[in-house]
Amino acid sequence: MSDYLLEAKDVAMHFGGVKALDGVDFRLRKGELRCLLGPNGAGKTTFFRCLTGTHKPTRGRILFKGADIAGKERYDIARAGMGVKTQVPSLFDGLTAHENLWLALRTVKSAAEREARIADAMERVGVSALRSGVLGRMAHGQRQLVELAMVVASDPDLVLLDEPAAGMTDVEVDRLASIIRDLNRTHTVVVVEHDMHFIRMIADQVTVFHQGRILVEGHVERILADQTVRDVYLGKKHV
Amino acid sequence: MTVMALSRSGGVHVALAALAALAGIVILPNAAPLYTLINVTLYMSMGVFALSLALLWGYGGILCFGQSAFFGLGAYAYAVAAINFGDTTLAAVFAIGVPALFAAGLGYFLFYGRLSDVYLGVITLTVTLIFFKLINSTGGDAWRIGAARLGGFNGIPTTPLLTIPFTRIPMSPAQMFIFAAISLFSTYALCKGLIVTRFGRAVIAVRENEMRAELLGYNARRLKLAVFVISAGIAGLAGLLFANSVFVSPTMFSLSMAAQVLIWVVVGGLGTLFGPVAACFALQIATAVLGKLGIVDPNIVLGLVLIIFVVFVPGGIQPAFAALLHRLMDIRADRPVAGEVAR
Ligand SMILES: Nc1ncnc2c1ncn2[C@@H]1O[C@H](COP(=O)(O)OP(=O)(O)OP(=O)(O)O)[C@@H](O)[C@H]1O
Ligand SMILES: [Mg+2]
C-alpha cells in the first residue's frame, strides 16, 4: 500500500490529434484539500474523467487506494469510493432533491439511516429548504449545491469537485468555501477552480495544469506569485 | 417526461385495481354474453402487453419498437410446447421464459454493445419484422418443431387451450376470463411494486441520467438488461393469454401490433401504468365499434388519435386526468388558490 490515496502516473488522454492530457503525474495524500487550476482547455476536466472512469486513458496508471483503476468501469470506480461533482451539473432532473440524495445512498439498506444521512448531507451543504424541489426547475447555483450534497451523502473516500463555484454569487461562493473546508475535515477533496479569491479561501496546496501537463505545484501564495503561472493566465483578470 | 415521485405510495392504486378486477371476475362471467366475455379476455391480454411496454419505456426509458417480437414469441413458444408436451402448465412457463431468454441475448448485445437509443429502436423493429417474415414462410409440412407445425401465415389454429392445472380439462371461456383478469391485475401489481423497490428506483435513476447513475455506482447496463428481460417476460405472458383467446398467428409479430402498443403507452401516459391499460381498452373498444360501423378505417382514426395526443396531450391520459382532478379539488378546497392558478 502506498502512502497516497491517489497516485496518477504518466496519464495521457488523446482525442485523435488532441492531447488533452499528455503525461500527468499527480499524487494526493489522504485528508488533503487540493486545488487544480489552469486555463481553459488545460485538461482539468479530462483528468477528472479519467479518474472517474468516463474516459479510458490512452496511457498511464491511476492508483486509487493502491489499486489500478485506469480504464475500469465507471460504476466500479464509484463503488471503490470515488465521488464527483461534474463541471456541468449531472443530476436526476425529473426528481426532487430528496430523491436525488436517496439514490446517492445506494448501499444503505435501512430506511431510517437513509433518511438521517439525507438530512445530514442537506444540512451540511445548506440545501434542506430545497428538499422537495424538482431539480429541473432549480437555478444553476442551487443545482450545484444539490449535486454537492449528493456527493457528500454518498460519503466517498475521494471527493472531486469540478468548478463548484461557477455561476454563484459572491455570498454563495463564501458559503461554499466554508462548506468545502468543513467537508475537508472528514474527506479528501480535489477542487478545480478558476476563481483565485475562492482558491485562496480554501486551499494551501495547488496544482497548475497547462496544455495537458502539470506546470507547477506548491503552496498557493508562492504559486500565484509565480511568473510562469501569471504568463499562462495572462489576460485572466483574477490574477 | 413526467415527474416520478420515488417515494409516492402506489398502494391505493393497487387496491382500486384489485377491486375492479374482483368486480369484473364476479359480475362479467355470469352477466355478459359469451361474445363479450371472449372480447374482454382479448382486451385484457392486450392490457398485459401494454404494461410490458409501459414498464420498459416509461420507467426504463428504453423505447422498444419491436415489443411484438416478445409477444409473438411467447405465443409460439406456448403453442409449440403445449402441442409437444400435451401439458399446458409447463407450456405456460415456456411462454414467459422463451421471450425472456431471447431478450437476455438480444439485450446483452444491445446494451453491452453500447448501441445508441436510435439503433436500439431500429434493431428491435428489425428483429420483429424478421420474425414476421420468417414465421410467414413456414407454410410447408417441413416446418415443424417436434409435433407442432408452424403453419406459415395460417399460424397454429390447433393450439391447445390452457387446462386447469393438474387436470386435462381445458378452461371454459369464463375461467379463461378469470385467469386473464388475475394475470392483468397481478402484472399491474408486480410493475407497481417493482418501481418502488430499490431495483425499480435504480432503473428510474438510469432513465433519468445514466451517467449520474453510474457515477453513483449503479451498473446501468445490467439494470437496463434486467428491465428488458422482465418486460419481455410480461409480453410473453400477454402472448400466452392472446393465444388462448384468439389464436397463434404471424400477425402477432406484425408492424401494426408493434405500433398499437406504442400508441397505448403514448395515449395512456409515458411513465404511468394504469393509463396505458386504460388507453388499450378504450382504443380497442373504439376500433371495434368503428369497424362495425364501417364508415371510416379504424387505423386512420388510431393514427389521428396518436397525432392528437402527441401534439395536444403529450403527457397522456393519466397525468392529464390527475391534473384535472387536482384542479377540481383545489377549486373546492381553496378558491383563491385556484384563482391564482388561473391568473
Ligand atoms: N471528448 C473530447 N473529444 C475531443 N477533445 C476533447 C474532448 N474532451 C476534451 N477535449 C479537449 O481536450 C482539451 C482539454 O479539455 P478539458 O475540458 O479537460 O479542459 P479544462 O481544463 O477542464 O478546461 P475548462 O477550464 O474550460 O473547463 C481541450 O482542448 C478540449 O477541447
Ligand atoms: Mg473543465
Coordinates of C-alpha atoms and ligand atoms in Angstrom, one line a residue:
Chain A
M1 CA 0.0 0.0 0.0
S2 CA 1.5 3.3 -1.0
D3 CA 1.4 6.5 1.1
Y4 CA -1.0 8.1 -1.3
L5 CA -4.8 7.8 -1.6
L6 CA -4.5 8.7 -5.3
E7 CA -1.5 8.4 -7.5
A8 CA -1.6 9.1 -11.2
K9 CA 1.5 8.0 -13.2
D10 CA 2.1 9.4 -16.7
V11 CA -1.6 9.6 -17.5
A12 CA -2.3 10.6 -21.1
M13 CA -5.6 11.1 -22.9
H14 CA -5.5 11.7 -26.6
F15 CA -8.6 12.5 -28.7
G16 CA -7.3 11.9 -32.2
G17 CA -4.6 14.5 -32.5
V18 CA -5.7 16.5 -29.5
K19 CA -3.5 15.7 -26.5
A20 CA -5.9 16.7 -23.7
L21 CA -3.6 15.0 -21.2
D22 CA 0.0 14.3 -22.0
G23 CA 1.8 12.6 -19.1
V24 CA 0.3 13.7 -15.8
D25 CA 2.0 12.7 -12.6
F26 CA -0.2 13.5 -9.6
R27 CA -0.2 12.4 -6.0
L28 CA -2.6 13.1 -3.3
R29 CA -2.5 12.1 0.4
K30 CA -5.5 11.1 2.4
G31 CA -7.1 14.1 4.1
E32 CA -5.7 16.7 1.7
L33 CA -7.6 19.5 0.1
R34 CA -6.0 20.2 -3.3
C35 CA -7.0 22.9 -5.8
L36 CA -6.4 22.3 -9.5
L37 CA -6.1 25.4 -11.7
G38 CA -5.2 26.1 -15.2
P39 CA -6.5 28.0 -18.2
N40 CA -9.4 26.8 -20.3
G41 CA -8.6 23.6 -22.1
A42 CA -5.7 22.7 -19.8
G43 CA -7.1 19.2 -19.3
K44 CA -8.5 19.5 -15.8
T45 CA -11.9 18.1 -16.6
T46 CA -10.4 15.4 -18.8
F47 CA -8.2 14.4 -15.8
F48 CA -11.3 14.0 -13.6
R49 CA -13.0 12.0 -16.3
C50 CA -10.0 9.6 -16.4
L51 CA -10.2 9.3 -12.6
T52 CA -13.9 8.5 -12.6
G53 CA -13.8 6.1 -15.5
T54 CA -15.7 8.1 -18.0
H55 CA -12.5 8.1 -20.2
K56 CA -10.1 5.2 -20.5
P57 CA -6.7 6.9 -20.5
T58 CA -4.6 6.4 -23.6
R59 CA -1.7 5.6 -21.4
G60 CA -0.6 5.6 -17.7
R61 CA -1.7 4.2 -14.4
I62 CA -4.1 5.5 -11.8
L63 CA -3.7 4.0 -8.4
F64 CA -6.6 4.7 -6.1
K65 CA -6.3 3.2 -2.6
G66 CA -3.4 1.1 -4.1
A67 CA -5.4 -0.5 -6.9
D68 CA -5.0 0.5 -10.6
I69 CA -8.4 1.9 -11.7
A70 CA -7.4 3.2 -15.1
G71 CA -10.0 2.1 -17.7
K72 CA -12.1 0.4 -15.1
E73 CA -15.9 0.6 -15.3
R74 CA -17.4 3.9 -14.0
Y75 CA -19.7 2.2 -11.5
D76 CA -16.8 0.0 -10.2
I77 CA -14.7 3.1 -9.5
A78 CA -17.6 4.8 -7.9
R79 CA -18.1 1.7 -5.7
A80 CA -14.5 1.9 -4.8
G81 CA -15.1 5.3 -3.2
M82 CA -14.8 8.0 -5.8
G83 CA -17.4 10.7 -5.8
V84 CA -17.6 13.6 -8.4
K85 CA -19.4 16.8 -8.9
T86 CA -19.1 17.3 -12.6
Q87 CA -18.4 20.6 -14.3
V88 CA -21.9 20.7 -15.9
P89 CA -24.1 19.5 -13.1
S90 CA -25.3 16.0 -13.7
L91 CA -28.4 15.3 -11.7
F92 CA -31.7 13.4 -12.0
D93 CA -33.6 16.4 -13.3
G94 CA -37.1 14.8 -13.1
L95 CA -36.7 14.0 -9.4
T96 CA -36.7 16.0 -6.2
A97 CA -33.6 16.9 -4.2
H98 CA -34.6 14.3 -1.6
E99 CA -35.0 11.6 -4.3
N100 CA -31.6 12.6 -5.8
L101 CA -29.9 12.1 -2.5
W102 CA -31.9 8.9 -1.8
L103 CA -30.3 7.5 -4.9
A104 CA -26.9 8.6 -3.8
L105 CA -27.2 6.3 -0.8
R106 CA -27.0 3.1 -3.0
T107 CA -25.6 0.8 -0.3
V108 CA -27.7 2.0 2.7
K109 CA -30.4 -0.6 3.4
S110 CA -32.1 0.8 6.5
A111 CA -34.7 3.4 5.7
A112 CA -34.1 5.3 8.9
E113 CA -30.4 5.5 8.3
R114 CA -31.0 6.7 4.8
E115 CA -33.3 9.5 5.9
A116 CA -30.8 10.5 8.6
R117 CA -28.0 10.7 6.2
I118 CA -30.0 12.6 3.6
A119 CA -31.0 15.1 6.3
D120 CA -27.4 15.3 7.5
A121 CA -25.9 15.9 4.0
M122 CA -28.6 18.5 3.2
E123 CA -27.8 20.3 6.4
R124 CA -24.1 20.2 5.8
V125 CA -24.5 21.8 2.4
G126 CA -27.4 24.0 3.4
V127 CA -30.0 22.8 0.9
S128 CA -32.6 21.5 3.4
A129 CA -35.0 24.0 2.2
L130 CA -34.8 22.6 -1.4
R131 CA -35.7 19.1 -0.2
S132 CA -39.0 18.8 -2.2
G133 CA -37.9 20.9 -5.1
V134 CA -37.6 19.3 -8.5
L135 CA -34.0 19.6 -9.8
G136 CA -35.0 20.5 -13.4
R137 CA -36.7 23.7 -12.1
M138 CA -33.9 24.9 -9.9
A139 CA -31.4 27.7 -10.6
H140 CA -27.9 26.8 -11.5
G141 CA -26.4 27.7 -8.2
Q142 CA -28.9 25.5 -6.4
R143 CA -28.3 22.7 -8.7
Q144 CA -24.6 22.9 -8.0
L145 CA -25.3 22.7 -4.3
V146 CA -27.7 19.8 -4.5
E147 CA -25.1 17.9 -6.6
L148 CA -22.6 18.6 -3.9
A149 CA -25.0 17.4 -1.3
M150 CA -25.4 14.2 -3.3
V151 CA -21.7 13.6 -3.3
V152 CA -21.5 14.4 0.4
A153 CA -24.3 12.0 1.1
S154 CA -22.7 9.1 -0.7
D155 CA -19.7 9.6 1.6
P156 CA -16.8 8.8 -0.9
D157 CA -13.2 8.4 0.1
L158 CA -12.2 10.9 -2.5
V159 CA -14.4 13.9 -3.4
L160 CA -13.8 15.5 -6.8
L161 CA -15.4 18.9 -7.4
D162 CA -15.2 20.4 -10.9
E163 CA -15.8 24.2 -10.8
P164 CA -18.3 24.1 -7.9
A165 CA -18.4 27.9 -7.6
A166 CA -19.3 28.6 -11.2
G167 CA -22.5 30.6 -11.6
M168 CA -22.7 31.5 -7.9
T169 CA -23.0 34.9 -6.3
D170 CA -20.2 36.3 -4.0
V171 CA -22.2 35.4 -0.9
E172 CA -22.8 31.9 -2.2
V173 CA -19.1 31.5 -3.0
D174 CA -18.2 32.5 0.5
R175 CA -20.6 29.9 1.9
L176 CA -19.4 27.3 -0.5
A177 CA -15.8 27.9 0.7
S178 CA -16.8 27.2 4.3
I179 CA -18.8 24.1 3.2
I180 CA -15.7 22.7 1.4
R181 CA -13.4 23.5 4.3
D182 CA -15.9 21.7 6.6
L183 CA -16.1 18.8 4.2
N184 CA -12.3 18.5 4.2
R185 CA -12.4 17.8 8.0
T186 CA -13.8 14.4 7.1
H187 CA -12.9 13.9 3.5
T188 CA -10.1 14.1 1.0
V189 CA -11.0 16.7 -1.6
V190 CA -9.8 17.9 -5.0
V191 CA -11.3 21.1 -6.4
V192 CA -11.0 22.5 -9.9
E193 CA -11.4 26.3 -9.8
H194 CA -10.6 29.4 -11.7
D195 CA -11.7 31.9 -9.1
M196 CA -8.5 33.0 -7.3
H197 CA -10.4 34.6 -4.5
F198 CA -12.1 31.3 -3.9
I199 CA -8.9 29.3 -4.1
R200 CA -7.2 31.5 -1.5
M201 CA -10.1 30.9 0.8
I202 CA -9.9 27.1 0.7
A203 CA -6.6 25.8 -0.3
D204 CA -3.0 25.6 0.8
Q205 CA -1.7 23.4 -1.9
V206 CA -2.5 24.0 -5.6
T207 CA -1.6 22.2 -8.8
V208 CA -1.4 24.1 -12.0
F209 CA -2.4 22.3 -15.3
H210 CA -1.2 23.6 -18.6
Q211 CA -1.6 22.0 -22.0
G212 CA -2.3 18.6 -20.6
R213 CA 0.6 18.6 -18.2
I214 CA 1.3 19.7 -14.7
L215 CA 3.1 23.0 -14.9
V216 CA 3.9 23.6 -11.2
E217 CA 2.7 22.5 -7.8
G218 CA 3.0 24.0 -4.3
H219 CA 1.8 26.5 -1.8
V220 CA -1.0 28.7 -3.0
E221 CA 0.7 32.1 -2.4
R222 CA 4.0 31.0 -3.9
I223 CA 2.2 29.6 -7.0
L224 CA 0.0 32.6 -7.5
A225 CA 3.1 34.9 -7.3
D226 CA 5.0 32.7 -9.8
Q227 CA 5.7 34.5 -13.1
T228 CA 5.2 31.4 -15.3
V229 CA 1.7 30.9 -13.8
R230 CA 0.9 34.5 -14.4
D231 CA 2.0 34.2 -18.0
V232 CA -0.1 31.1 -18.5
Y233 CA -3.1 33.0 -17.1
L234 CA -2.2 36.2 -19.0
G235 CA -5.3 38.2 -19.6
K236 CA -7.2 36.5 -16.8
K237 CA -8.4 39.3 -14.6
H238 CA -8.3 37.5 -11.3
V239 CA -4.5 37.1 -11.0
Chain B
M1 CA -41.0 13.1 -19.0
T2 CA -43.3 13.3 -16.0
V3 CA -42.0 13.8 -12.5
M4 CA -41.7 10.4 -10.9
A5 CA -42.2 10.8 -7.2
L6 CA -40.0 7.9 -6.0
S7 CA -41.5 7.8 -2.6
R8 CA -45.1 8.2 -3.6
S9 CA -47.0 5.2 -2.5
G10 CA -49.0 3.2 -5.0
G11 CA -50.9 1.2 -2.5
V12 CA -54.2 3.0 -3.1
H13 CA -54.0 2.4 -6.9
V14 CA -53.2 -1.2 -6.5
A15 CA -56.2 -1.7 -4.1
L16 CA -58.5 0.1 -6.5
A17 CA -57.3 -2.1 -9.4
A18 CA -57.8 -5.2 -7.2
L19 CA -61.4 -4.1 -6.6
A20 CA -62.0 -3.5 -10.3
A21 CA -60.6 -6.9 -11.1
L22 CA -62.6 -8.6 -8.5
A23 CA -65.8 -6.9 -9.6
G24 CA -65.1 -7.9 -13.2
I25 CA -64.4 -11.5 -12.2
V26 CA -67.6 -11.8 -10.1
I27 CA -70.0 -9.9 -12.4
L28 CA -69.0 -10.4 -16.0
P29 CA -68.7 -14.2 -16.4
N30 CA -72.3 -14.5 -15.2
A31 CA -73.9 -11.5 -16.8
A32 CA -72.2 -10.9 -20.1
P33 CA -72.8 -12.8 -23.3
L34 CA -70.1 -15.2 -24.4
Y35 CA -69.0 -12.9 -27.2
T36 CA -68.4 -10.0 -24.8
L37 CA -66.6 -12.3 -22.4
I38 CA -64.2 -13.5 -25.1
N39 CA -63.6 -10.0 -26.3
V40 CA -62.8 -8.6 -22.9
T41 CA -60.4 -11.5 -22.3
L42 CA -58.7 -10.5 -25.5
Y43 CA -58.6 -6.8 -24.3
M44 CA -57.0 -7.9 -21.0
S45 CA -54.3 -9.9 -22.8
M46 CA -53.6 -6.7 -24.7
G47 CA -53.6 -4.8 -21.4
V48 CA -50.8 -7.1 -20.2
F49 CA -49.0 -6.4 -23.4
A50 CA -49.4 -2.6 -22.8
L51 CA -48.0 -3.0 -19.3
S52 CA -44.9 -4.6 -20.7
L53 CA -44.0 -1.6 -22.7
A54 CA -45.3 0.9 -20.1
L55 CA -42.7 -0.6 -17.8
L56 CA -39.9 -0.8 -20.3
W57 CA -40.3 2.6 -21.9
G58 CA -42.0 4.6 -19.2
Y59 CA -39.7 3.5 -16.3
G60 CA -36.7 2.0 -18.0
G61 CA -36.5 4.8 -20.6
I62 CA -36.0 2.1 -23.3
L63 CA -38.0 2.7 -26.4
C64 CA -38.5 -0.7 -28.0
F65 CA -40.1 -0.6 -31.4
G66 CA -40.4 -4.3 -31.6
Q67 CA -42.2 -5.3 -28.4
S68 CA -44.4 -7.5 -30.5
A69 CA -41.4 -9.8 -31.1
F70 CA -41.7 -11.0 -27.4
F71 CA -45.5 -11.1 -27.6
G72 CA -45.4 -13.4 -30.6
L73 CA -42.5 -15.4 -29.3
G74 CA -44.5 -16.1 -26.1
A75 CA -47.5 -17.3 -28.0
Y76 CA -45.5 -19.5 -30.4
A77 CA -43.4 -20.9 -27.5
Y78 CA -46.6 -21.8 -25.7
A79 CA -48.3 -23.4 -28.8
V80 CA -45.2 -25.4 -29.7
A81 CA -44.6 -26.5 -26.2
A82 CA -48.2 -27.4 -25.5
I83 CA -48.5 -29.5 -28.7
N84 CA -45.3 -31.3 -27.9
F85 CA -45.8 -31.9 -24.2
G86 CA -49.5 -32.3 -24.1
D87 CA -49.3 -30.4 -20.8
T88 CA -50.2 -26.7 -20.9
T89 CA -48.9 -25.7 -17.4
L90 CA -45.3 -26.2 -18.4
A91 CA -46.0 -24.7 -21.8
A92 CA -47.2 -21.5 -20.0
V93 CA -43.8 -21.3 -18.3
F94 CA -42.2 -21.5 -21.8
A95 CA -44.4 -18.7 -22.9
I96 CA -42.8 -16.4 -20.4
G97 CA -39.3 -18.0 -20.3
V98 CA -38.6 -18.1 -24.0
P99 CA -39.1 -14.4 -24.7
A100 CA -37.3 -13.5 -21.5
L101 CA -34.3 -15.7 -22.6
F102 CA -34.4 -14.3 -26.1
A103 CA -34.5 -10.7 -24.6
A104 CA -31.5 -11.6 -22.4
G105 CA -29.5 -12.5 -25.5
L106 CA -30.7 -9.6 -27.6
G107 CA -30.4 -7.1 -24.7
Y108 CA -26.9 -8.2 -23.9
F109 CA -25.9 -7.3 -27.5
L110 CA -27.9 -4.0 -27.4
F111 CA -26.8 -2.7 -24.0
Y112 CA -23.3 -4.2 -23.6
G113 CA -22.5 -3.3 -27.2
R114 CA -23.3 0.3 -26.1
L115 CA -25.6 0.9 -29.1
S116 CA -27.3 4.3 -29.1
D117 CA -31.0 4.6 -28.5
V118 CA -31.7 5.1 -32.2
Y119 CA -30.1 1.8 -33.1
L120 CA -31.9 0.1 -30.3
G121 CA -35.2 1.2 -31.8
V122 CA -34.1 0.2 -35.3
I123 CA -32.8 -3.2 -34.2
T124 CA -35.8 -4.2 -32.2
L125 CA -38.1 -3.2 -35.0
T126 CA -35.9 -5.2 -37.5
V127 CA -36.0 -8.3 -35.2
T128 CA -39.8 -8.3 -35.1
L129 CA -40.0 -7.9 -38.8
I130 CA -37.6 -10.8 -39.3
F131 CA -39.8 -13.0 -37.1
F132 CA -42.8 -11.9 -39.1
K133 CA -41.2 -12.8 -42.4
L134 CA -39.7 -16.0 -41.0
I135 CA -42.9 -17.3 -39.5
N136 CA -44.9 -16.4 -42.5
S137 CA -42.6 -18.5 -44.7
T138 CA -43.1 -21.6 -42.6
G139 CA -46.0 -22.9 -44.6
G140 CA -44.8 -26.3 -45.7
D141 CA -45.0 -29.6 -43.9
A142 CA -41.3 -29.5 -43.3
W143 CA -41.6 -26.5 -40.9
R144 CA -42.3 -28.2 -37.7
I145 CA -40.8 -28.3 -34.2
G146 CA -41.5 -31.8 -32.9
A147 CA -45.1 -32.5 -33.4
A148 CA -46.0 -28.8 -33.9
R149 CA -46.5 -27.5 -37.5
L150 CA -45.7 -23.8 -37.6
G151 CA -48.2 -23.3 -40.3
G152 CA -46.9 -20.2 -42.1
F153 CA -49.4 -17.3 -42.4
N154 CA -52.2 -19.6 -41.1
G155 CA -50.5 -19.8 -37.7
I156 CA -51.3 -22.6 -35.4
P157 CA -55.0 -22.9 -35.1
T158 CA -54.7 -26.2 -33.2
T159 CA -53.1 -24.6 -30.2
P160 CA -54.4 -26.4 -27.1
L161 CA -56.3 -24.3 -24.7
L162 CA -54.9 -23.8 -21.2
T163 CA -56.1 -26.6 -18.9
I164 CA -56.8 -26.3 -15.2
P165 CA -53.5 -27.2 -13.6
F166 CA -53.0 -30.9 -12.8
T167 CA -56.1 -31.9 -14.8
R168 CA -56.7 -32.3 -18.5
I169 CA -59.8 -30.2 -18.5
P170 CA -59.5 -27.1 -20.8
M171 CA -60.6 -23.8 -19.3
S172 CA -64.0 -22.6 -20.2
P173 CA -64.3 -19.1 -21.6
A174 CA -65.4 -17.9 -18.2
Q175 CA -62.4 -19.5 -16.5
M176 CA -60.1 -18.1 -19.2
F177 CA -61.6 -14.7 -18.5
I178 CA -60.9 -15.0 -14.8
F179 CA -57.4 -16.2 -15.5
A180 CA -56.8 -13.2 -17.8
A181 CA -58.2 -10.8 -15.2
I182 CA -55.9 -12.2 -12.5
S183 CA -52.9 -12.1 -14.8
L184 CA -53.6 -8.5 -15.7
F185 CA -54.1 -7.5 -12.1
S186 CA -51.0 -9.4 -11.0
T187 CA -48.9 -7.9 -13.7
Y188 CA -50.1 -4.4 -12.7
A189 CA -49.4 -5.1 -9.1
L190 CA -46.0 -6.5 -9.9
C191 CA -45.0 -3.5 -12.0
K192 CA -46.3 -1.1 -9.4
G193 CA -44.4 -2.9 -6.7
L194 CA -41.2 -3.2 -8.8
I195 CA -40.9 0.6 -9.3
V196 CA -40.8 1.3 -5.6
T197 CA -38.2 -1.3 -4.8
R198 CA -34.5 -0.3 -4.7
F199 CA -34.1 -2.1 -8.1
G200 CA -37.0 -0.1 -9.6
R201 CA -35.7 3.2 -8.3
A202 CA -32.3 2.4 -9.7
V203 CA -33.9 1.7 -13.1
I204 CA -35.6 5.1 -12.9
A205 CA -32.3 6.7 -12.0
V206 CA -30.7 5.2 -15.1
R207 CA -33.6 6.5 -17.2
E208 CA -33.2 10.0 -15.7
N209 CA -29.4 10.2 -16.1
E210 CA -27.3 7.2 -17.0
M211 CA -24.0 9.0 -16.4
R212 CA -25.0 10.2 -12.9
A213 CA -26.4 6.8 -12.1
E214 CA -23.0 5.2 -12.9
L215 CA -21.1 7.9 -11.1
L216 CA -23.1 6.8 -8.0
G217 CA -22.2 3.2 -8.5
Y218 CA -25.2 1.8 -10.4
N219 CA -24.5 -0.7 -13.1
A220 CA -26.6 0.9 -15.7
R221 CA -26.3 -1.7 -18.4
R222 CA -27.2 -4.6 -16.1
L223 CA -30.2 -2.7 -14.9
K224 CA -31.4 -2.0 -18.4
L225 CA -30.9 -5.6 -19.3
A226 CA -32.8 -6.7 -16.3
V227 CA -35.8 -4.5 -17.0
F228 CA -35.7 -5.5 -20.7
V229 CA -35.9 -9.2 -19.7
I230 CA -38.7 -8.6 -17.3
S231 CA -40.6 -6.7 -19.9
A232 CA -40.1 -9.4 -22.4
G233 CA -41.4 -12.0 -19.9
I234 CA -44.6 -9.9 -19.4
A235 CA -45.0 -9.5 -23.2
G236 CA -44.7 -13.3 -23.3
L237 CA -47.5 -13.7 -20.7
A238 CA -49.6 -11.4 -22.9
G239 CA -48.9 -13.6 -25.9
L240 CA -50.0 -16.7 -23.8
L241 CA -53.3 -15.0 -23.0
F242 CA -53.7 -13.9 -26.6
A243 CA -53.0 -17.4 -27.8
N244 CA -55.8 -18.6 -25.6
S245 CA -58.4 -16.0 -26.5
V246 CA -57.8 -15.7 -30.3
F247 CA -55.1 -17.9 -31.8
V248 CA -51.4 -18.0 -32.6
S249 CA -50.6 -16.4 -35.9
P250 CA -47.8 -14.4 -37.5
T251 CA -49.8 -11.1 -37.2
M252 CA -48.7 -11.2 -33.6
F253 CA -45.2 -10.2 -34.9
S254 CA -46.6 -7.6 -37.3
L255 CA -45.8 -3.9 -37.5
S256 CA -49.3 -2.9 -36.6
M257 CA -49.1 -4.9 -33.4
A258 CA -45.8 -3.2 -32.6
A259 CA -47.3 0.2 -33.4
Q260 CA -50.5 -0.4 -31.4
V261 CA -48.8 -1.0 -28.1
L262 CA -46.7 2.2 -28.6
I263 CA -49.9 4.1 -29.2
W264 CA -51.4 2.8 -26.0
V265 CA -48.5 3.9 -24.0
V266 CA -48.3 7.3 -25.5
V267 CA -52.0 7.9 -25.2
G268 CA -52.2 6.5 -21.7
G269 CA -49.2 8.5 -20.5
L270 CA -45.5 7.6 -20.5
G271 CA -44.3 6.9 -17.0
T272 CA -47.6 5.6 -15.9
L273 CA -49.0 2.1 -15.7
F274 CA -52.8 2.4 -15.3
G275 CA -53.0 4.9 -18.2
P276 CA -51.7 2.6 -20.9
V277 CA -54.0 -0.2 -19.8
A278 CA -57.0 2.2 -19.9
A279 CA -55.9 3.5 -23.3
C280 CA -55.5 -0.1 -24.6
F281 CA -59.1 -0.9 -23.5
A282 CA -60.6 2.4 -24.8
L283 CA -58.9 2.3 -28.2
Q284 CA -59.7 -1.4 -28.8
I285 CA -63.3 -0.8 -28.0
A286 CA -63.3 2.2 -30.2
T287 CA -61.7 0.3 -33.0
A288 CA -64.2 -2.5 -32.7
V289 CA -67.2 -0.1 -32.8
L290 CA -65.7 1.9 -35.7
G291 CA -65.0 -1.4 -37.6
K292 CA -68.7 -2.4 -37.1
L293 CA -70.0 0.9 -38.3
G294 CA -67.7 0.7 -41.3
I295 CA -67.7 4.4 -42.1
V296 CA -64.1 5.0 -41.6
D297 CA -61.0 2.8 -41.4
P298 CA -60.2 2.3 -37.7
N299 CA -56.5 2.5 -38.5
I300 CA -56.8 6.1 -39.7
V301 CA -58.7 7.0 -36.5
L302 CA -55.9 5.4 -34.5
G303 CA -53.3 7.3 -36.3
L304 CA -55.2 10.6 -35.7
V305 CA -55.6 9.8 -32.0
L306 CA -51.9 9.3 -31.8
I307 CA -51.2 12.6 -33.5
I308 CA -53.7 14.4 -31.4
F309 CA -52.2 13.1 -28.2
V310 CA -48.6 13.7 -29.2
V311 CA -49.5 17.3 -30.1
F312 CA -52.1 18.3 -27.5
V313 CA -51.9 15.9 -24.6
P314 CA -48.2 15.0 -24.6
G315 CA -48.3 13.6 -21.1
G316 CA -51.1 11.1 -21.9
I317 CA -54.5 10.5 -20.3
Q318 CA -53.4 9.6 -16.8
P319 CA -51.4 12.7 -15.9
A320 CA -54.0 14.9 -17.7
F321 CA -56.8 13.3 -15.8
A322 CA -54.9 13.6 -12.5
A323 CA -54.2 17.3 -13.1
L324 CA -57.9 17.8 -13.8
L325 CA -58.9 16.1 -10.6
H326 CA -56.3 18.1 -8.7
R327 CA -57.7 21.3 -10.1
L328 CA -61.2 20.4 -9.3
M329 CA -60.3 19.6 -5.7
D330 CA -58.3 22.9 -5.5
I331 CA -61.4 24.8 -6.6
R332 CA -63.5 23.2 -4.0
A333 CA -60.9 23.4 -1.2
D334 CA -59.5 26.8 -1.7
R335 CA -60.9 29.2 -4.2
P336 CA -58.3 32.0 -4.0
V337 CA -55.5 29.4 -4.8
A338 CA -57.4 28.2 -7.9
G339 CA -57.9 31.8 -8.9
E340 CA -54.2 32.4 -8.7
V341 CA -53.5 29.4 -10.8
A342 CA -56.0 30.7 -13.4
R343 CA -54.3 34.1 -13.5
Ligands
LIG1 N1 -14.3 14.2 -25.7 C1 -13.4 15.0 -26.3 N2 -13.1 14.9 -27.6 C2 -12.2 15.7 -28.2 N3 -11.5 16.7 -27.5 C3 -11.7 16.8 -26.2 C4 -12.7 16.0 -25.5 N4 -12.8 16.4 -24.2 C5 -11.9 17.4 -24.1 N5 -11.3 17.7 -25.3 C6 -10.2 18.7 -25.5 O1 -9.2 18.4 -24.5 C7 -8.7 19.7 -24.0 C8 -8.9 19.7 -22.5 O2 -10.2 19.9 -22.2 P1 -10.7 19.9 -20.7 O3 -12.2 20.0 -20.7 O4 -10.2 18.8 -19.9 O5 -10.2 21.3 -20.2 P2 -10.4 22.1 -18.8 O6 -9.1 22.3 -18.2 O7 -11.4 21.4 -18.0 O8 -11.0 23.5 -19.3 P3 -12.1 24.4 -18.7 O9 -11.4 25.3 -17.7 O10 -12.6 25.2 -19.9 O11 -13.2 23.5 -18.1 C9 -9.5 20.8 -24.8 O12 -8.7 21.2 -25.8 C10 -10.7 20.1 -25.2 O13 -11.2 20.7 -26.4
MG2 MG -13.2 21.8 -17.2

